[in-house]
Amino acid sequence: MAAQRTGAPPAAAAPALPTLGGKKSSYREKVADALRAALIAGELLPGEVYSAPTLAARFGVSATPVREAMLDLVKEGLVDTVPNKGFRVTEVSEKQLDEYKHIRALIEIPTVVELARTADKVSLEALRPAAREIVQAAVSADLIAYVEADTRFHLGLLALAGNAHLVEVVGDLRKRSRLYGLTALVEAGRLLASAEEHLELLDALIARDEETVREVMTRHLGHVRGLWAARGDR
């Protein structure tokens, strides 16, 4: 996204995330979803100040929905307001990111393993288009689209457990995460392998292979603080 710092690479806005449960997202929510994805992917950097007009220019929308969406992110603690300048992305410590990943592993791994026993195959197969979108985003190096499709896939998968509060908790943890290493993975040609894990997971779930589901989920979540988290300057 365009920013008040020079050298920030431009990127087109990706399709916004649909809201779980059949509810249609408002335009403001769609903008907020795309902004969150850019933040998680590391395209909005901690400590940097971004103005609504420059973000709007990058998204090809007016400044008003961007400003409103950023205020939503302020309430979530993802950005702070900077009077007369815009919004500053909040810093997240390595310890916080480790804690988020630990909580996600405690929730997501056993939940998804249980889905190998309980989820119907039609519902699981319905997630395949999102899994393919993740792969396509990796191929095209579209990090915002990658994060959006990845979120849609994982929250959609967890929703099959029938616990809306669980989905809400994991969704909040995902919003607070930072995947600074995605750009480096693209440059190294390694993001595609991570993307294809979503298809591997689906195949294991449909085959009712609990052992493989556990292995893939453990490996996949490990990337959150492994491959995907590595900063380019490390």
Short mmCIF file of C-alpha atoms in Angstrom, two decimals:
data_model
loop_
_atom_site.label_atom_id
_atom_site.label_comp_id
_atom_site.label_asym_id
_atom_site.label_seq_id
_atom_site.Cartn_x
_atom_site.Cartn_y
_atom_site.Cartn_z
CA MET A 1 0.00 0.00 0.00
CA ALA A 2 1.09 3.52 -0.59
CA ALA A 3 2.57 5.07 2.53
CA GLN A 4 4.30 8.15 3.82
CA ARG A 5 7.57 6.31 3.46
CA THR A 6 9.42 6.08 0.17
CA GLY A 7 10.21 2.82 -1.49
CA ALA A 8 7.04 1.00 -0.42
CA PRO A 9 6.09 -1.35 -3.28
CA PRO A 10 2.58 -0.92 -4.68
CA ALA A 11 0.11 -3.78 -4.61
CA ALA A 12 -3.40 -4.13 -5.91
CA ALA A 13 -6.20 -4.73 -3.44
CA ALA A 14 -7.38 -8.31 -3.35
CA PRO A 15 -10.99 -9.52 -3.15
CA ALA A 16 -12.34 -8.91 0.34
CA LEU A 17 -13.14 -11.69 2.72
CA PRO A 18 -16.74 -12.85 2.95
CA THR A 19 -18.20 -12.91 6.44
CA LEU A 20 -18.86 -16.33 7.92
CA GLY A 21 -22.42 -17.38 8.51
CA GLY A 22 -23.85 -16.01 5.30
CA LYS A 23 -23.75 -12.37 6.36
CA LYS A 24 -22.74 -9.98 3.59
CA SER A 25 -19.88 -7.63 4.38
CA SER A 26 -20.37 -3.89 4.04
CA TYR A 27 -18.06 -1.86 1.82
CA ARG A 28 -16.34 -0.55 4.94
CA GLU A 29 -15.82 -4.10 6.21
CA LYS A 30 -14.38 -5.17 2.87
CA VAL A 31 -11.87 -2.32 2.97
CA ALA A 32 -11.01 -3.18 6.57
CA ASP A 33 -10.45 -6.82 5.60
CA ALA A 34 -8.03 -5.86 2.85
CA LEU A 35 -6.19 -3.46 5.18
CA ARG A 36 -5.84 -6.19 7.81
CA ALA A 37 -4.48 -8.56 5.18
CA ALA A 38 -1.88 -5.99 4.11
CA LEU A 39 -0.94 -5.46 7.75
CA ILE A 40 -0.62 -9.19 8.48
CA ALA A 41 1.41 -9.75 5.30
CA GLY A 42 3.85 -7.07 6.41
CA GLU A 43 2.99 -4.59 3.66
CA LEU A 44 2.00 -2.12 6.37
CA LEU A 45 5.01 -1.85 8.64
CA PRO A 46 5.07 -1.41 12.43
CA GLY A 47 5.83 2.15 13.47
CA GLU A 48 5.09 3.63 10.04
CA VAL A 49 2.42 6.30 9.62
CA TYR A 50 -0.06 5.87 6.76
CA SER A 51 -2.58 8.50 5.70
CA ALA A 52 -6.11 7.66 4.57
CA PRO A 53 -5.69 9.48 1.20
CA THR A 54 -2.51 7.57 0.24
CA LEU A 55 -4.04 4.24 1.27
CA ALA A 56 -7.21 5.10 -0.65
CA ALA A 57 -5.17 5.89 -3.77
CA ARG A 58 -3.56 2.49 -3.59
CA PHE A 59 -6.92 0.73 -3.20
CA GLY A 60 -8.58 2.85 -5.85
CA VAL A 61 -11.34 3.97 -3.47
CA SER A 62 -12.25 7.20 -1.71
CA ALA A 63 -10.57 8.20 1.53
CA THR A 64 -13.76 8.03 3.60
CA PRO A 65 -14.21 4.22 3.73
CA VAL A 66 -10.47 3.82 4.31
CA ARG A 67 -10.57 6.27 7.21
CA GLU A 68 -13.61 4.51 8.68
CA ALA A 69 -11.99 1.11 8.23
CA MET A 70 -8.79 2.27 9.91
CA LEU A 71 -10.86 3.46 12.87
CA ASP A 72 -12.14 -0.11 13.13
CA LEU A 73 -8.53 -1.29 13.25
CA VAL A 74 -7.84 1.27 15.99
CA LYS A 75 -10.56 -0.36 18.11
CA GLU A 76 -8.91 -3.72 17.51
CA GLY A 77 -5.55 -2.36 18.65
CA LEU A 78 -3.90 -2.93 15.27
CA VAL A 79 -3.18 0.75 14.56
CA ASP A 80 -3.08 4.02 16.52
CA THR A 81 -4.28 7.42 15.36
CA VAL A 82 -1.67 10.12 14.74
CA PRO A 83 -3.39 13.55 14.80
CA ASN A 84 -3.24 15.40 11.48
CA LYS A 85 -1.14 12.64 9.90
CA GLY A 86 -2.98 9.34 9.76
CA PHE A 87 -2.51 5.98 11.43
CA ARG A 88 0.53 4.22 12.85
CA VAL A 89 0.75 0.43 12.77
CA THR A 90 1.24 -0.88 16.30
CA GLU A 91 4.34 -2.81 17.28
CA VAL A 92 3.95 -6.49 18.18
CA SER A 93 6.72 -8.15 20.17
CA GLU A 94 8.23 -11.51 19.34
CA LYS A 95 6.92 -12.78 22.69
CA GLN A 96 3.38 -11.74 21.80
CA LEU A 97 3.60 -13.46 18.42
CA ASP A 98 4.88 -16.63 20.08
CA GLU A 99 1.97 -16.52 22.51
CA TYR A 100 -0.57 -16.05 19.70
CA LYS A 101 0.87 -19.02 17.84
CA HIS A 102 0.82 -21.17 20.99
CA ILE A 103 -2.85 -20.42 21.65
CA ARG A 104 -3.75 -21.08 18.03
CA ALA A 105 -2.01 -24.46 18.14
CA LEU A 106 -3.87 -25.43 21.32
CA ILE A 107 -7.19 -24.58 19.67
CA GLU A 108 -6.79 -25.36 15.99
CA ILE A 109 -4.87 -28.63 15.91
CA PRO A 110 -7.27 -30.74 18.02
CA THR A 111 -10.30 -29.03 16.47
CA VAL A 112 -9.21 -29.80 12.92
CA VAL A 113 -8.18 -33.36 13.83
CA GLU A 114 -11.68 -33.91 15.22
CA LEU A 115 -13.13 -32.65 11.94
CA ALA A 116 -11.53 -35.67 10.25
CA ARG A 117 -14.12 -37.69 12.16
CA THR A 118 -17.11 -35.34 12.18
CA ALA A 119 -17.12 -33.04 9.12
CA ASP A 120 -19.09 -34.18 6.10
CA LYS A 121 -17.16 -34.51 2.89
CA VAL A 122 -19.39 -32.10 0.96
CA SER A 123 -18.64 -29.29 3.41
CA LEU A 124 -14.93 -30.06 3.31
CA GLU A 125 -14.89 -30.17 -0.48
CA ALA A 126 -16.60 -26.75 -0.53
CA LEU A 127 -13.37 -25.30 0.90
CA ARG A 128 -11.29 -26.47 -2.07
CA PRO A 129 -11.83 -23.28 -4.14
CA ALA A 130 -10.38 -21.22 -1.28
CA ALA A 131 -7.42 -23.61 -1.03
CA ARG A 132 -6.83 -23.20 -4.76
CA GLU A 133 -7.03 -19.42 -4.41
CA ILE A 134 -4.22 -19.61 -1.84
CA VAL A 135 -2.09 -21.56 -4.30
CA GLN A 136 -2.87 -19.12 -7.11
CA ALA A 137 -2.01 -16.15 -4.89
CA ALA A 138 1.33 -17.77 -4.09
CA VAL A 139 2.02 -18.33 -7.79
CA SER A 140 1.20 -14.70 -8.61
CA ALA A 141 3.04 -13.41 -5.50
CA ASP A 142 -0.06 -11.52 -4.35
CA LEU A 143 0.49 -11.46 -0.60
CA ILE A 144 -2.72 -9.62 0.28
CA ALA A 145 -4.78 -12.14 -1.69
CA TYR A 146 -2.79 -14.93 -0.05
CA VAL A 147 -3.58 -13.75 3.47
CA GLU A 148 -7.25 -13.14 2.65
CA ALA A 149 -7.76 -16.57 1.08
CA ASP A 150 -5.77 -18.23 3.87
CA THR A 151 -7.99 -16.58 6.48
CA ARG A 152 -11.14 -17.52 4.62
CA PHE A 153 -10.01 -21.13 4.35
CA HIS A 154 -8.98 -21.62 7.97
CA LEU A 155 -11.91 -19.82 9.56
CA GLY A 156 -14.27 -21.62 7.19
CA LEU A 157 -12.71 -24.92 8.20
CA LEU A 158 -13.00 -24.16 11.91
CA ALA A 159 -16.61 -23.07 11.42
CA LEU A 160 -17.43 -26.69 10.55
CA ALA A 161 -16.89 -27.50 14.24
CA GLY A 162 -20.04 -25.51 15.00
CA ASN A 163 -18.46 -23.26 17.65
CA ALA A 164 -18.79 -19.61 16.66
CA HIS A 165 -16.85 -18.41 19.71
CA LEU A 166 -13.88 -20.58 18.74
CA VAL A 167 -13.89 -19.07 15.25
CA GLU A 168 -14.05 -15.57 16.73
CA VAL A 169 -11.08 -16.20 19.03
CA VAL A 170 -8.90 -17.62 16.27
CA GLY A 171 -9.97 -14.84 13.91
CA ASP A 172 -8.83 -12.26 16.45
CA LEU A 173 -5.49 -14.01 16.93
CA ARG A 174 -4.95 -14.10 13.17
CA LYS A 175 -5.64 -10.36 12.93
CA ARG A 176 -2.95 -9.67 15.50
CA SER A 177 -0.34 -11.86 13.81
CA ARG A 178 2.42 -10.58 11.54
CA LEU A 179 3.88 -12.68 8.72
CA TYR A 180 6.89 -10.57 7.83
CA GLY A 181 8.63 -13.41 6.03
CA LEU A 182 6.09 -13.82 3.21
CA THR A 183 8.00 -11.52 0.85
CA ALA A 184 11.22 -13.43 1.46
CA LEU A 185 9.40 -16.72 0.80
CA VAL A 186 8.10 -15.40 -2.51
CA GLU A 187 11.57 -14.28 -3.53
CA ALA A 188 13.01 -17.66 -2.57
CA GLY A 189 10.23 -19.53 -4.39
CA ARG A 190 9.14 -21.30 -1.20
CA LEU A 191 5.67 -19.84 -0.64
CA LEU A 192 4.04 -22.23 -3.11
CA ALA A 193 5.01 -25.27 -1.02
CA SER A 194 3.34 -23.71 2.02
CA ALA A 195 0.26 -22.85 -0.04
CA GLU A 196 -0.12 -26.40 -1.28
CA GLU A 197 -0.36 -27.65 2.31
CA HIS A 198 -3.98 -26.45 2.30
CA LEU A 199 -4.84 -28.94 -0.44
CA GLU A 200 -2.85 -31.63 1.38
CA LEU A 201 -4.84 -30.92 4.55
CA LEU A 202 -8.17 -31.11 2.72
CA ASP A 203 -7.26 -34.42 1.12
CA ALA A 204 -6.31 -35.86 4.51
CA LEU A 205 -9.55 -34.63 6.09
CA ILE A 206 -11.67 -36.13 3.34
CA ALA A 207 -9.74 -39.41 3.65
CA ARG A 208 -10.44 -39.40 7.44
CA ASP A 209 -6.69 -39.70 8.02
CA GLU A 210 -6.36 -38.18 11.50
CA GLU A 211 -2.63 -38.81 11.82
CA THR A 212 -1.85 -36.96 8.58
CA VAL A 213 -4.25 -34.15 9.50
CA ARG A 214 -2.41 -33.64 12.79
CA GLU A 215 0.99 -33.71 11.06
CA VAL A 216 -0.02 -31.22 8.37
CA MET A 217 -1.69 -28.84 10.85
CA THR A 218 1.32 -28.95 13.18
CA ARG A 219 3.70 -28.28 10.31
CA HIS A 220 1.47 -25.58 8.86
CA LEU A 221 1.04 -23.65 12.11
CA GLY A 222 4.75 -23.98 12.71
CA HIS A 223 5.28 -21.70 9.73
CA VAL A 224 3.53 -18.86 11.56
CA ARG A 225 6.60 -18.43 13.79
CA GLY A 226 9.02 -20.13 11.45
CA LEU A 227 9.23 -19.59 7.70
CA TRP A 228 6.46 -17.00 7.54
CA ALA A 229 7.70 -14.95 10.49
CA ALA A 230 11.34 -14.50 9.48
CA ARG A 231 12.15 -10.87 8.82
CA GLY A 232 14.10 -10.12 5.69
CA ASP A 233 16.89 -8.46 7.72
CA ARG A 234 17.61 -11.55 9.82
#
